[in-house]
C-alpha positions as protocol buffer text, in pm:
chain_id: "A"
residue {
  index: 1
  type: MET
  ca { x: -3604 y: 1977 z: 149 }
}
residue {
  index: 2
  type: PRO
  ca { x: -3646 y: 1724 z: -133 }
}
residue {
  index: 3
  type: SER
  ca { x: -3916 y: 1462 z: -100 }
}
residue {
  index: 4
  type: LEU
  ca { x: -3850 y: 1122 z: 52 }
}
residue {
  index: 5
  type: GLN
  ca { x: -3917 y: 961 z: -286 }
}
residue {
  index: 6
  type: GLN
  ca { x: -3656 y: 1181 z: -457 }
}
residue {
  index: 7
  type: ARG
  ca { x: -3396 y: 1110 z: -186 }
}
residue {
  index: 8
  type: LEU
  ca { x: -3462 y: 734 z: -208 }
}
residue {
  index: 9
  type: ARG
  ca { x: -3437 y: 743 z: -588 }
}
residue {
  index: 10
  type: PHE
  ca { x: -3110 y: 938 z: -561 }
}
residue {
  index: 11
  type: ASN
  ca { x: -2961 y: 704 z: -299 }
}
residue {
  index: 12
  type: LEU
  ca { x: -3051 y: 395 z: -501 }
}
residue {
  index: 13
  type: SER
  ca { x: -2915 y: 544 z: -825 }
}
residue {
  index: 14
  type: LEU
  ca { x: -2592 y: 646 z: -650 }
}
residue {
  index: 15
  type: TRP
  ca { x: -2549 y: 307 z: -484 }
}
residue {
  index: 16
  type: LEU
  ca { x: -2598 y: 122 z: -814 }
}
residue {
  index: 17
  type: ALA
  ca { x: -2369 y: 358 z: -1007 }
}
residue {
  index: 18
  type: ALA
  ca { x: -2097 y: 322 z: -741 }
}
residue {
  index: 19
  type: ARG
  ca { x: -2110 y: -58 z: -765 }
}
residue {
  index: 20
  type: ILE
  ca { x: -2105 y: -69 z: -1145 }
}
residue {
  index: 21
  type: LEU
  ca { x: -1850 y: 207 z: -1206 }
}
residue {
  index: 22
  type: PRO
  ca { x: -1532 y: 3 z: -1134 }
}
residue {
  index: 23
  type: PHE
  ca { x: -1630 y: -247 z: -1403 }
}
residue {
  index: 24
  type: ARG
  ca { x: -1711 y: 29 z: -1651 }
}
residue {
  index: 25
  type: VAL
  ca { x: -1387 y: 221 z: -1588 }
}
residue {
  index: 26
  type: GLY
  ca { x: -1143 y: -70 z: -1611 }
}
residue {
  index: 27
  type: GLN
  ca { x: -840 y: 38 z: -1812 }
}
residue {
  index: 28
  type: ARG
  ca { x: -1030 y: 267 z: -2049 }
}
residue {
  index: 29
  type: PRO
  ca { x: -864 y: 580 z: -2186 }
}
residue {
  index: 30
  type: LEU
  ca { x: -944 y: 907 z: -2010 }
}
residue {
  index: 31
  type: ASP
  ca { x: -1188 y: 1037 z: -2272 }
}
residue {
  index: 32
  type: ARG
  ca { x: -1404 y: 726 z: -2229 }
}
residue {
  index: 33
  type: VAL
  ca { x: -1378 y: 746 z: -1849 }
}
residue {
  index: 34
  type: LEU
  ca { x: -1495 y: 1108 z: -1860 }
}
residue {
  index: 35
  type: ALA
  ca { x: -1791 y: 1004 z: -2074 }
}
residue {
  index: 36
  type: LEU
  ca { x: -1903 y: 780 z: -1785 }
}
residue {
  index: 37
  type: ALA
  ca { x: -1928 y: 1088 z: -1564 }
}
residue {
  index: 38
  type: GLU
  ca { x: -2171 y: 1269 z: -1791 }
}
residue {
  index: 39
  type: PRO
  ca { x: -2523 y: 1297 z: -1650 }
}
residue {
  index: 40
  type: VAL
  ca { x: -2784 y: 1046 z: -1758 }
}
residue {
  index: 41
  type: ARG
  ca { x: -3050 y: 1315 z: -1747 }
}
residue {
  index: 42
  type: THR
  ca { x: -2987 y: 1674 z: -1633 }
}
residue {
  index: 43
  type: GLY
  ca { x: -3230 y: 1794 z: -1369 }
}
residue {
  index: 44
  type: ARG
  ca { x: -3325 y: 1444 z: -1260 }
}
residue {
  index: 45
  type: PHE
  ca { x: -3232 y: 1526 z: -900 }
}
residue {
  index: 46
  type: HIS
  ca { x: -3315 y: 1896 z: -909 }
}
residue {
  index: 47
  type: GLY
  ca { x: -3363 y: 2031 z: -559 }
}
residue {
  index: 48
  type: LEU
  ca { x: -3101 y: 1817 z: -387 }
}
residue {
  index: 49
  type: PRO
  ca { x: -2841 y: 2044 z: -225 }
}
residue {
  index: 50
  type: PRO
  ca { x: -2475 y: 1998 z: -324 }
}
residue {
  index: 51
  type: GLY
  ca { x: -2380 y: 1918 z: 36 }
}
residue {
  index: 52
  type: TYR
  ca { x: -2630 y: 1632 z: 45 }
}
residue {
  index: 53
  type: ILE
  ca { x: -2497 y: 1492 z: -283 }
}
residue {
  index: 54
  type: SER
  ca { x: -2129 y: 1514 z: -187 }
}
residue {
  index: 55
  type: GLU
  ca { x: -2192 y: 1371 z: 161 }
}
residue {
  index: 56
  type: HIS
  ca { x: -2370 y: 1069 z: 13 }
}
residue {
  index: 57
  type: VAL
  ca { x: -2107 y: 1017 z: -258 }
}
residue {
  index: 58
  type: LEU
  ca { x: -1835 y: 1004 z: 9 }
}
residue {
  index: 59
  type: ARG
  ca { x: -2044 y: 780 z: 235 }
}
residue {
  index: 60
  type: THR
  ca { x: -2131 y: 538 z: -46 }
}
residue {
  index: 61
  type: THR
  ca { x: -1766 y: 500 z: -153 }
}
residue {
  index: 62
  type: ARG
  ca { x: -1593 y: 494 z: 186 }
}
residue {
  index: 63
  type: HIS
  ca { x: -1526 y: 116 z: 197 }
}
residue {
  index: 64
  type: PRO
  ca { x: -1433 y: 20 z: -159 }
}
residue {
  index: 65
  type: TRP
  ca { x: -1372 y: -337 z: -263 }
}
residue {
  index: 66
  type: LEU
  ca { x: -1272 y: -230 z: -611 }
}
residue {
  index: 67
  type: MET
  ca { x: -1081 y: 81 z: -720 }
}
residue {
  index: 68
  type: ARG
  ca { x: -916 y: 102 z: -377 }
}
residue {
  index: 69
  type: LYS
  ca { x: -613 y: 281 z: -513 }
}
residue {
  index: 70
  type: ARG
  ca { x: -833 y: 506 z: -726 }
}
residue {
  index: 71
  type: ARG
  ca { x: -1092 y: 604 z: -466 }
}
residue {
  index: 72
  type: CYS
  ca { x: -1073 y: 975 z: -551 }
}
residue {
  index: 73
  type: LEU
  ca { x: -1140 y: 896 z: -919 }
}
residue {
  index: 74
  type: ARG
  ca { x: -1448 y: 697 z: -827 }
}
residue {
  index: 75
  type: GLN
  ca { x: -1571 y: 970 z: -593 }
}
residue {
  index: 76
  type: GLY
  ca { x: -1494 y: 1240 z: -848 }
}
residue {
  index: 77
  type: LEU
  ca { x: -1677 y: 1070 z: -1134 }
}
residue {
  index: 78
  type: LEU
  ca { x: -1982 y: 1000 z: -919 }
}
residue {
  index: 79
  type: GLY
  ca { x: -1984 y: 1344 z: -757 }
}
residue {
  index: 80
  type: TYR
  ca { x: -1953 y: 1517 z: -1093 }
}
residue {
  index: 81
  type: ARG
  ca { x: -2229 y: 1310 z: -1250 }
}
residue {
  index: 82
  type: PHE
  ca { x: -2483 y: 1344 z: -971 }
}
residue {
  index: 83
  type: LEU
  ca { x: -2417 y: 1715 z: -918 }
}
residue {
  index: 84
  type: ALA
  ca { x: -2477 y: 1767 z: -1290 }
}
residue {
  index: 85
  type: GLU
  ca { x: -2794 y: 1557 z: -1269 }
}
residue {
  index: 86
  type: ALA
  ca { x: -2914 y: 1790 z: -993 }
}
residue {
  index: 87
  type: GLY
  ca { x: -2872 y: 2085 z: -1230 }
}
residue {
  index: 88
  type: PHE
  ca { x: -2536 y: 2218 z: -1106 }
}
residue {
  index: 89
  type: CYS
  ca { x: -2232 y: 2294 z: -1324 }
}
residue {
  index: 90
  type: PRO
  ca { x: -1950 y: 2103 z: -1152 }
}
residue {
  index: 91
  type: GLU
  ca { x: -1589 y: 2087 z: -1260 }
}
residue {
  index: 92
  type: LEU
  ca { x: -1385 y: 1768 z: -1235 }
}
residue {
  index: 93
  type: HIS
  ca { x: -1019 y: 1842 z: -1162 }
}
residue {
  index: 94
  type: PHE
  ca { x: -720 y: 1614 z: -1213 }
}
residue {
  index: 95
  type: GLY
  ca { x: -388 y: 1691 z: -1051 }
}
residue {
  index: 96
  type: VAL
  ca { x: -43 y: 1536 z: -1046 }
}
residue {
  index: 97
  type: ASP
  ca { x: 243 y: 1573 z: -801 }
}
residue {
  index: 98
  type: PHE
  ca { x: 521 y: 1634 z: -1052 }
}
residue {
  index: 99
  type: ARG
  ca { x: 788 y: 1557 z: -792 }
}
residue {
  index: 100
  type: SER
  ca { x: 654 y: 1203 z: -768 }
}
residue {
  index: 101
  type: LEU
  ca { x: 721 y: 1147 z: -1139 }
}
residue {
  index: 102
  type: ARG
  ca { x: 1095 y: 1154 z: -1073 }
}
residue {
  index: 103
  type: THR
  ca { x: 1073 y: 883 z: -809 }
}
residue {
  index: 104
  type: GLY
  ca { x: 864 y: 639 z: -1013 }
}
residue {
  index: 105
  type: ASP
  ca { x: 587 y: 648 z: -751 }
}
residue {
  index: 106
  type: GLU
  ca { x: 341 y: 865 z: -942 }
}
residue {
  index: 107
  type: LYS
  ca { x: 81 y: 1043 z: -732 }
}
residue {
  index: 108
  type: ALA
  ca { x: -236 y: 1183 z: -883 }
}
residue {
  index: 109
  type: HIS
  ca { x: -560 y: 1312 z: -737 }
}
residue {
  index: 110
  type: CYS
  ca { x: -913 y: 1398 z: -848 }
}
residue {
  index: 111
  type: TRP
  ca { x: -1166 y: 1638 z: -694 }
}
residue {
  index: 112
  type: VAL
  ca { x: -1490 y: 1813 z: -784 }
}
residue {
  index: 113
  type: SER
  ca { x: -1564 y: 2182 z: -741 }
}
residue {
  index: 114
  type: LEU
  ca { x: -1865 y: 2410 z: -773 }
}
residue {
  index: 115
  type: ASP
  ca { x: -1799 y: 2779 z: -832 }
}
residue {
  index: 116
  type: GLY
  ca { x: -1433 y: 2732 z: -739 }
}
residue {
  index: 117
  type: VAL
  ca { x: -1504 y: 2557 z: -406 }
}
residue {
  index: 118
  type: SER
  ca { x: -1414 y: 2188 z: -360 }
}
residue {
  index: 119
  type: VAL
  ca { x: -1724 y: 1983 z: -278 }
}
residue {
  index: 120
  type: VAL
  ca { x: -1605 y: 1624 z: -333 }
}
residue {
  index: 121
  type: ASN
  ca { x: -1252 y: 1569 z: -205 }
}
residue {
  index: 122
  type: ASP
  ca { x: -1013 y: 1857 z: -156 }
}
residue {
  index: 123
  type: ARG
  ca { x: -722 y: 1964 z: -367 }
}
residue {
  index: 124
  type: MET
  ca { x: -417 y: 1804 z: -210 }
}
residue {
  index: 125
  type: GLU
  ca { x: -98 y: 1985 z: -131 }
}
residue {
  index: 126
  type: ASN
  ca { x: 172 y: 1969 z: -401 }
}
residue {
  index: 127
  type: MET
  ca { x: -83 y: 1875 z: -669 }
}
residue {
  index: 128
  type: SER
  ca { x: -65 y: 2070 z: -993 }
}
residue {
  index: 129
  type: THR
  ca { x: -385 y: 2077 z: -1194 }
}
residue {
  index: 130
  type: VAL
  ca { x: -333 y: 1914 z: -1532 }
}
residue {
  index: 131
  type: LEU
  ca { x: -695 y: 1885 z: -1651 }
}
residue {
  index: 132
  type: VAL
  ca { x: -1032 y: 2039 z: -1570 }
}
residue {
  index: 133
  type: HIS
  ca { x: -1342 y: 1878 z: -1719 }
}
residue {
  index: 134
  type: SER
  ca { x: -1656 y: 2088 z: -1700 }
}
residue {
  index: 135
  type: SER
  ca { x: -2022 y: 2002 z: -1745 }
}
residue {
  index: 136
  type: LYS
  ca { x: -2012 y: 2200 z: -2069 }
}
residue {
  index: 137
  type: GLY
  ca { x: -1824 y: 1901 z: -2210 }
}
residue {
  index: 138
  type: ARG
  ca { x: -1495 y: 2076 z: -2268 }
}
residue {
  index: 139
  type: MET
  ca { x: -1157 y: 1993 z: -2126 }
}
residue {
  index: 140
  type: GLU
  ca { x: -919 y: 2273 z: -2029 }
}
């Protein structure tokens, strides 16, 4: 189990990042939004288990004042960043419900996976993956 100091440092960093992120995202283009998800320093939270990180990301973002309609994006960006900072190789997935495009009520979703398993948010039914951003810095 990670030390109390490491957990406190993680929780404080996550809390601050979650509060600042809506102002940093704004209406930026996707490439600049993805840059916000990149780790500040890889290995900074080495030793924290992925379940601990994802649980705290979801807990920290459960009552949003900002980005209410983009909660999964906020959770995805934070989950991706902090998992990468713990030394993992997460993937950030973006999906679209193509049927919703015909109705004018576009529906999109974002989730994070490790080794093919969703760890922050789940892939929603009817969502087709349109982009996967990996910690290697490439988009597929």
